[in-house]
Coordinates of C-alpha atoms and ligand atoms in Angstrom, one line a residue:
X21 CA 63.4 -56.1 78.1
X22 CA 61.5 -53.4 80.0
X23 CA 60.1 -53.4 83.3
X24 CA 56.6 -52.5 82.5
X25 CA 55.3 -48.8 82.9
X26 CA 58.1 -46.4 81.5
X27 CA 59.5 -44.5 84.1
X28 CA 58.6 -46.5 87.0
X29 CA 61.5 -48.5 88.8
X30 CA 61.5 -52.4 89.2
X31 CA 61.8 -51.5 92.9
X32 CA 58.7 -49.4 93.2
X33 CA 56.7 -51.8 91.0
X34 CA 58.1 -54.6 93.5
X35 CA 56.6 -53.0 96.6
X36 CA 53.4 -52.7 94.5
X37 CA 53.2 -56.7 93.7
X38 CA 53.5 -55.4 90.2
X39 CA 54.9 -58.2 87.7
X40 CA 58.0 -57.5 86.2
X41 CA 60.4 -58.5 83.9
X42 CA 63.0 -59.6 86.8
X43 CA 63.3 -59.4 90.6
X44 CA 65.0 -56.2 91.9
X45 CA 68.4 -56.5 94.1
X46 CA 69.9 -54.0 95.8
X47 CA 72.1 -55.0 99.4
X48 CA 71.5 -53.4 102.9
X49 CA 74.7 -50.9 103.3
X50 CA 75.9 -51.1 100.1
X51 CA 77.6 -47.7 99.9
X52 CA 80.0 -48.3 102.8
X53 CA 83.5 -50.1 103.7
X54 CA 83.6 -53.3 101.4
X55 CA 83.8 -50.8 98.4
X56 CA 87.6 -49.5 98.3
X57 CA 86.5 -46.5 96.8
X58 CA 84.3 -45.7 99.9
X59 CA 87.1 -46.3 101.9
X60 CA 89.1 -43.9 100.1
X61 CA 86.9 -41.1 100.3
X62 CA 86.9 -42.3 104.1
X63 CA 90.6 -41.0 104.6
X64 CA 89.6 -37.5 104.3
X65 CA 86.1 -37.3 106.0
X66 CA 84.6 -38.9 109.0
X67 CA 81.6 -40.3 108.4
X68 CA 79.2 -37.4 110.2
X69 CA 81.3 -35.3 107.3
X70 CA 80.2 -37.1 104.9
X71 CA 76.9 -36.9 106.1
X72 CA 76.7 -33.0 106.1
X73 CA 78.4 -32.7 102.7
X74 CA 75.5 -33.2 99.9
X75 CA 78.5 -33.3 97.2
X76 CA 80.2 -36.0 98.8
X77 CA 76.8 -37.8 100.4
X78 CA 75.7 -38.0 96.8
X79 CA 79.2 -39.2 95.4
X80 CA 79.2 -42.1 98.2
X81 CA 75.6 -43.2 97.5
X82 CA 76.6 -43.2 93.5
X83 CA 79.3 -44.8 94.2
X84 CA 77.8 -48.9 94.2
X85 CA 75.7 -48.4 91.3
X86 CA 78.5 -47.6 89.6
X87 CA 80.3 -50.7 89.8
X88 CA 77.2 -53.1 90.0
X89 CA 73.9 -53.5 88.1
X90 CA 71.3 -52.3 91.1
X91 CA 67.5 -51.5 91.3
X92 CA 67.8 -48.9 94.0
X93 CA 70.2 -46.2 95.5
X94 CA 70.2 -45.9 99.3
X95 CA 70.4 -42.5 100.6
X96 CA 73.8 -42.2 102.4
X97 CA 73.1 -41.2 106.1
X98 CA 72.9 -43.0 109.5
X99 CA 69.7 -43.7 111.7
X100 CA 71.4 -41.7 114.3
X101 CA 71.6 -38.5 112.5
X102 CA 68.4 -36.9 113.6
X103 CA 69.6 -37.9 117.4
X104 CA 72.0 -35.1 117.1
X105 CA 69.0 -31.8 117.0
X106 CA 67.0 -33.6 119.4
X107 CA 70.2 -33.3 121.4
X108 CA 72.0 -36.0 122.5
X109 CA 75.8 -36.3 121.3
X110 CA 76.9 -38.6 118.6
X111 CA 80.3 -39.7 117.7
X112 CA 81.8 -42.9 115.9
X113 CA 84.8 -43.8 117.5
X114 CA 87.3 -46.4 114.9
X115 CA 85.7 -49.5 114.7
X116 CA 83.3 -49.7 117.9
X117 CA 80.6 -48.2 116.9
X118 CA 78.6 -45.2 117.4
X119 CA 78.9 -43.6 121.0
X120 CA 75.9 -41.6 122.8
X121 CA 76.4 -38.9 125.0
X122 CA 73.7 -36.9 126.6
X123 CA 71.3 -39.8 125.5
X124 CA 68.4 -41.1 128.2
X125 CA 68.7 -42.1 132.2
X126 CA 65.7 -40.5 133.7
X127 CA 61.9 -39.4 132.9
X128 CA 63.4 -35.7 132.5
X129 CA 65.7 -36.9 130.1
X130 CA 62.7 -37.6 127.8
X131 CA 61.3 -34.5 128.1
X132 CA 64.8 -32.8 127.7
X133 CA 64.8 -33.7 124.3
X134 CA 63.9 -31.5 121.4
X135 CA 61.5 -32.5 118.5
X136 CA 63.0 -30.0 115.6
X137 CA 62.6 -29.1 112.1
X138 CA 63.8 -31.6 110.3
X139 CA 63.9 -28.9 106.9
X140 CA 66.1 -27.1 108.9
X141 CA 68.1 -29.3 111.1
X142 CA 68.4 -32.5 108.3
X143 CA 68.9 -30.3 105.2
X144 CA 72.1 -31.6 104.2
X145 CA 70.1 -35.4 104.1
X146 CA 67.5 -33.9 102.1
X147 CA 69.1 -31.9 99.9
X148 CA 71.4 -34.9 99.0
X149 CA 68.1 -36.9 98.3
X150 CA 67.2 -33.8 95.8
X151 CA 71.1 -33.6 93.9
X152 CA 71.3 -37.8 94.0
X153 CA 67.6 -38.2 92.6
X154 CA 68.7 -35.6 89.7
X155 CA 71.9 -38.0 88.8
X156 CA 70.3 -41.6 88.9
X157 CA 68.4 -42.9 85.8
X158 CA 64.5 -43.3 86.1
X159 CA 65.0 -47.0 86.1
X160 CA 66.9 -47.1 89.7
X161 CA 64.9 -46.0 92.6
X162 CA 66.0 -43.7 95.3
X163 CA 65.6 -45.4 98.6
X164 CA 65.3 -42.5 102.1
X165 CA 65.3 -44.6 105.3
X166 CA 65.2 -43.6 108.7
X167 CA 65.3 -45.1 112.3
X168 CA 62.6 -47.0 114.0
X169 CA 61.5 -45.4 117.5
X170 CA 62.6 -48.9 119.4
X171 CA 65.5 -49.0 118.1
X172 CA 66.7 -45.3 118.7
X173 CA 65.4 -45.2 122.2
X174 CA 67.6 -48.3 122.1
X175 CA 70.7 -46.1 121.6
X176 CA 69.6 -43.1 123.6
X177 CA 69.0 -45.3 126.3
X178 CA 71.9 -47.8 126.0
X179 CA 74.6 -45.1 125.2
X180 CA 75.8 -47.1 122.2
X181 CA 75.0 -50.5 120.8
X182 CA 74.1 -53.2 122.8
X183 CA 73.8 -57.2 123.4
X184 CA 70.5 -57.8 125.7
X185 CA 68.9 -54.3 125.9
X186 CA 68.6 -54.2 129.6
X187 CA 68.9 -50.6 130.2
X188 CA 65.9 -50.1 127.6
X189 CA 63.6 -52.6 128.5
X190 CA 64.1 -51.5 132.6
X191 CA 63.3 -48.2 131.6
X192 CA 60.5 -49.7 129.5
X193 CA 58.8 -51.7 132.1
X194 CA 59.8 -49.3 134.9
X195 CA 59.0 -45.8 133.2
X196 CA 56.3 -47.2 131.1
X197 CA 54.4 -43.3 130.7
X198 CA 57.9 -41.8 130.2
X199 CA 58.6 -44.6 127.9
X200 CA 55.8 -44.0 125.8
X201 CA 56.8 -40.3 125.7
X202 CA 60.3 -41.1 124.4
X203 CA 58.9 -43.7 121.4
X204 CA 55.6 -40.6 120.9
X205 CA 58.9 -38.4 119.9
X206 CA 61.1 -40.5 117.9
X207 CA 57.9 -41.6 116.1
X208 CA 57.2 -38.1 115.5
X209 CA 60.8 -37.2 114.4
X210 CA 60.8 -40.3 111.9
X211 CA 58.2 -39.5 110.3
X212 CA 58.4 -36.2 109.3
X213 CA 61.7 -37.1 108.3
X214 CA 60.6 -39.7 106.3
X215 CA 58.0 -37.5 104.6
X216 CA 60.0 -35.1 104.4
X217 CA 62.5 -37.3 102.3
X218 CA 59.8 -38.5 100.0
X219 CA 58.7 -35.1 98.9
X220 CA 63.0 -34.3 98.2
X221 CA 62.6 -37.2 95.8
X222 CA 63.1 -40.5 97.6
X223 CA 60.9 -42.9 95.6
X224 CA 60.6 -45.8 98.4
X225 CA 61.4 -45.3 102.4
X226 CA 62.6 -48.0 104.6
X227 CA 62.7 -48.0 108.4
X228 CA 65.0 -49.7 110.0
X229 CA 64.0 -51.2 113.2
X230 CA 66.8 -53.6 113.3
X231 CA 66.7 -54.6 117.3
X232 CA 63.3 -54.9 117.9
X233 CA 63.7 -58.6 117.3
X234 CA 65.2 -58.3 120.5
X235 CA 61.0 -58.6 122.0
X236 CA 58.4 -60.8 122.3
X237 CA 55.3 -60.2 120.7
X238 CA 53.0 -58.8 123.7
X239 CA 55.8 -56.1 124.3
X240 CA 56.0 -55.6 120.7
X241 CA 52.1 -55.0 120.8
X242 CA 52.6 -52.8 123.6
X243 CA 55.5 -51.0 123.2
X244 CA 56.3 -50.5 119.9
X245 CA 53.2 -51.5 117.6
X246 CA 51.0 -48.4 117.9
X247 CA 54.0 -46.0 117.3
X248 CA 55.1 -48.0 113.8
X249 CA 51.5 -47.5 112.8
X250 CA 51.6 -43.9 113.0
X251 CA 54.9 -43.9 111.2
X252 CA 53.3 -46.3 108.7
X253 CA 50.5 -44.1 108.2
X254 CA 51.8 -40.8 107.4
X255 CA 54.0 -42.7 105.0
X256 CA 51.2 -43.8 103.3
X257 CA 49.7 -41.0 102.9
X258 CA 52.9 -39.0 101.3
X259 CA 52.6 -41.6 98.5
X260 CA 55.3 -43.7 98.2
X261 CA 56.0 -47.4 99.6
X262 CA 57.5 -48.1 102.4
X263 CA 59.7 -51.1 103.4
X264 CA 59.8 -52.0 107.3
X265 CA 62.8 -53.4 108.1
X266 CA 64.3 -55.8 111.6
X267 CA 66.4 -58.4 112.7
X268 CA 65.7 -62.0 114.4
X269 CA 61.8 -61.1 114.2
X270 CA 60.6 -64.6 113.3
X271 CA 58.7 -64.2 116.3
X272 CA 57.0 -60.6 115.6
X273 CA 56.1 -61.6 111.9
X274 CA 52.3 -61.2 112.4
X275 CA 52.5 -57.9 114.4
X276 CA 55.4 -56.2 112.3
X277 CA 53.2 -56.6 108.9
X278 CA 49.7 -55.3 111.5
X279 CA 52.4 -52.2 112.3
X280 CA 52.7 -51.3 108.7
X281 CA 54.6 -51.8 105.5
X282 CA 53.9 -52.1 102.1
X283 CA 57.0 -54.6 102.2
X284 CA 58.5 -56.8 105.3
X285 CA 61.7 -57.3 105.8
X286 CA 63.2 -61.0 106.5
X287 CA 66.5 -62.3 107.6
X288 CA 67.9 -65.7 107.4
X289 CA 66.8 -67.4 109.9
X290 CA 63.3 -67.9 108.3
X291 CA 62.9 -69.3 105.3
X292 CA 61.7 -67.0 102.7
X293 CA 58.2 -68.9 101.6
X294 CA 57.4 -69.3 105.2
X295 CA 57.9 -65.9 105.9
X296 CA 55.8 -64.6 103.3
X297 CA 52.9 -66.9 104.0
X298 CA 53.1 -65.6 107.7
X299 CA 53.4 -61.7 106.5
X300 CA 51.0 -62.4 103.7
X301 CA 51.0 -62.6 99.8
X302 CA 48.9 -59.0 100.1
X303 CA 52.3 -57.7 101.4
X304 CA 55.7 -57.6 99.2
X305 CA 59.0 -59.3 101.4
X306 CA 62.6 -58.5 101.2
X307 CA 65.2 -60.8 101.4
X308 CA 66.7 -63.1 102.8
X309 CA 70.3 -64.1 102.4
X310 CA 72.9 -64.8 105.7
X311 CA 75.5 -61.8 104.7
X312 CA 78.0 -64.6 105.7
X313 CA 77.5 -66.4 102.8
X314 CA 79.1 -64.1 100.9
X315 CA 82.2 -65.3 102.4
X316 CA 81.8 -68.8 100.7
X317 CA 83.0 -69.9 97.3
X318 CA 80.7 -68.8 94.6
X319 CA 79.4 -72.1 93.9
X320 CA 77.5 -71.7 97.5
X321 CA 76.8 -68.2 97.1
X322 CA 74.9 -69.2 93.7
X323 CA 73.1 -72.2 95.2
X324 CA 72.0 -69.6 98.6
X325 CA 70.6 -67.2 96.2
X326 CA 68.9 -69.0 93.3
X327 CA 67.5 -71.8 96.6
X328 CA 65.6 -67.9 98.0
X329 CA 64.4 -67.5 94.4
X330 CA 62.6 -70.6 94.2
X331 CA 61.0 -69.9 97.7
X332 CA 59.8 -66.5 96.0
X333 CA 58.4 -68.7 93.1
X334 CA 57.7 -65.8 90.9
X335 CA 55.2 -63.9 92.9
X336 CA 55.9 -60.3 92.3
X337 CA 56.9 -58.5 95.5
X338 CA 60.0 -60.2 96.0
X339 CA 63.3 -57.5 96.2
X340 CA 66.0 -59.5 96.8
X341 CA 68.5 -58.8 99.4
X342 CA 70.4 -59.6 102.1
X343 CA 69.0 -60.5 105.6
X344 CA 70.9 -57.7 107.0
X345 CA 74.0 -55.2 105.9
X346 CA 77.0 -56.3 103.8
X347 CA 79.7 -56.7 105.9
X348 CA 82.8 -54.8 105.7
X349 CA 85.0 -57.4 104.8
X350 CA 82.9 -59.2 101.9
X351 CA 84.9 -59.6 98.6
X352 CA 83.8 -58.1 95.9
X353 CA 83.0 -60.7 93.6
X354 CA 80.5 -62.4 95.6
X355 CA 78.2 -59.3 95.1
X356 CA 78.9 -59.9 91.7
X357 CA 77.8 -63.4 91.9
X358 CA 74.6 -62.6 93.9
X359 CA 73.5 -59.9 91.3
X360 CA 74.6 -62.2 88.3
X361 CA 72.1 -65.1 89.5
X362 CA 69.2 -62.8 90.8
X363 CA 69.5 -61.9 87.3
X364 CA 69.8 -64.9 85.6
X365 CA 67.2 -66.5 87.9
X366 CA 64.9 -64.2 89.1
X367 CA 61.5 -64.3 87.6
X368 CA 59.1 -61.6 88.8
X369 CA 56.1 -62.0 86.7
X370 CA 53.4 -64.8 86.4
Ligands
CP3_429 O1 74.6 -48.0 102.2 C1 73.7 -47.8 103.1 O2 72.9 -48.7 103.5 C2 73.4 -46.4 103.5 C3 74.0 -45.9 104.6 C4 73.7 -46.4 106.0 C5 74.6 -46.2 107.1 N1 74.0 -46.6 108.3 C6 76.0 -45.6 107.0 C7 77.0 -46.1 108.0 C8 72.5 -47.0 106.6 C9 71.3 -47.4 105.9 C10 72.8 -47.1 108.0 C11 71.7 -47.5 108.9 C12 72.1 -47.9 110.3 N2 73.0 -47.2 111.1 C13 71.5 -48.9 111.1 C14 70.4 -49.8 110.6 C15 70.8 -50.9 109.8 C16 71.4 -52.0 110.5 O3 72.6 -52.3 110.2 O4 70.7 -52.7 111.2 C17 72.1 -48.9 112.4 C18 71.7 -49.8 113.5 C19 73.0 -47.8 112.4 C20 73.9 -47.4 113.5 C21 75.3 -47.5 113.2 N3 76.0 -46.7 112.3 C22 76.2 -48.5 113.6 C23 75.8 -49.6 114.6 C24 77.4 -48.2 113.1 C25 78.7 -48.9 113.4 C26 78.8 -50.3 113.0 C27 79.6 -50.4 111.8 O5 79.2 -51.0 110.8 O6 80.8 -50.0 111.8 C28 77.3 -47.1 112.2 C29 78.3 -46.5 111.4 C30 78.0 -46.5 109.9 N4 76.9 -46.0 109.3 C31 78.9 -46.9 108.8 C32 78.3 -46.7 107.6 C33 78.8 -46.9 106.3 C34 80.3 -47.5 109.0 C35 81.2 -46.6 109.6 C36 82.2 -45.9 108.7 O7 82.2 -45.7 107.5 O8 83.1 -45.4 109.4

């Protein structure tokens, strides 16, 4: 079977509501710890090693489409990468996430930090983009992603990960100018990154504004909206889709597809249909399965995923995934199970 045009992936014509010959899959963090292989190459470099070694960066991202049949590569990086030029001090200590020094207290902290180069001061991202695009077959996209400003700020400001995002949304309401400046710069940084990425090869972008769920929909509006848009915009304008990603953002629906995105991101908590009808059938969704069931007997796991396919009822625009990143732990053969059924399963054409 092909996909339609030569050339052009399942996961590109997806984001175009292109019919197809099947749905695309590919998993949120699926070059990472649940692959032994991964964590081999993990005894010898830290992860910010991995990051600045192109050789290795592309051998990691390789590494799932090796063992499974995927639509898409994903870049490997972290969102908090390009925190590190604009200054602020990143480090991953074992198993409690990432740690930020230097991040944001005050108004002078915002104006402290640097915008940069992102040629210069992200080449190793980029030029792992260029070697990994050379290495993949036509038929499996390259996917660059970046960090949403919300959620960065969220880190700068918080120091780390957090539950309620009370330091941010003080400084929000409190600092509102300052505030404004800090999401201006991220917004700034993220998209020339992400441009930057599409023109070293990346074929779709996705921007990961996984906390923002985290805010009702005026502050959303406020806060957040008109910095996505120019994100979404420059995007646009580089040519290639873009997939805008969050958590918990059954509430934001409406405003996160007026933000931007050729393709909206849903978790599990929605169901997929509904989702869609509130993003819109003009606008592709991603989606939607609870990365827990993946811990379930592959009898569930089948009926989860082929249930989300008959939400997505054949309308191209579907790419199925989960409704956030693989976890760490999941056994391997559940992936297997997911991709076998979206495969068996998923129609994309009508
Ligand atoms: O396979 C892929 O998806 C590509 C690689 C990727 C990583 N981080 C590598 C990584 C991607 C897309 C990310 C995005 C990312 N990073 C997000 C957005 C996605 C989401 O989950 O909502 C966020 C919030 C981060 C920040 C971050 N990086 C956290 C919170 C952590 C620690 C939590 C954890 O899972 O341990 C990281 C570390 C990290 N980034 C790991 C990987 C594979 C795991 C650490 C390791 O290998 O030591």
């Amino acid at each position: 079977m092909n996909n339609g045009t030569p050339g052009t992936s399942r996961l590109v014509r997806a984001c175009r509501l292109q019919p197809l010959d099947r749905t695309p899959v590919w998993f949120m963090r699926q070059a990472g710890r649940f692959l032994p292989e991964y964590r081999r190459i993990r005894e010898s470099y830290t992860l910010l090693e991995i990051c600045a070694q192109p050789d290795v960066t592309v051998e990691v991202t390789l590494q799932p489409t090796r063992r499974f049949e995927l639509d898409a590569a994903i870049i490997f990086a972290d969102i908090l990468l390009p925190l590190v030029p604009m200054g602020a001090g990143l480090s991953f200590a074992n198993n409690e996430g990432p740690m930020i020094n230097n991040g944001v207290e005050t108004v002078n902290d915002v104006e402290r930090l640097r915008t940069f180069e992102v040629r210069e001061e992200l080449a190793s991202t980029l030029e792992s983009i260029r070697l990994t695009r050379r290495a993949l077959p036509a038929e499996t996209a390259l996917i660059g992603f970046a960090g949403a400003p919300f959620t960065l700020a969220s880190y700068l400001i918080e120091g780390g990960t957090s539950k309620r995002f009370v330091r941010t949304k003080s400084f929000m309401y409190r600092e509102t100018e300052a505030f404004h400046a800090l999401m201006r710069k991220l917004a700034g940084v993220t998209q020339n990154y992400l441009v930057a990425q599409i023109e070293a090869g990346a074929d779709v972008v996705q921007v990961f504004d996984s906390w923002v769920g985290w805010l009702g929909p005026d502050d959303y509006r406020d806060f957040v909206l008109p910095h996505m848009r120019a994100i979404f915009e420059a995007v646009h304008a580089a040519g290639a889709p873009a997939i805008h990603f969050g958590v918990d953002t059954g509430g934001l629906l409406e405003r996160i597809r007026e933000a931007g995105g050729d393709v909206i991101g849903l978790d599990w908590r929605i169901e997929l249909d509904e989702g869609w009808r509130r993003v819109g059938h003009d606008h592709g969704v991603q989606g939607n399965l609870d990365p827990a069931v993946l811990f379930g007997p592959a009898g569930a796991i089948e009926q989860r995923t082929r249930a989300i396919l008959e939400r997505a009822a054949s309308r191209p625009g579907h790419i199925f995934n989960l409704g956030h990143g693989i976890m760490p732990e999941t056994p391997i053969e559940s992936v297997m199970t997911v991709i076998e059924t979206v495969h068996a399963h998923g129609a994309a054409s009508r």
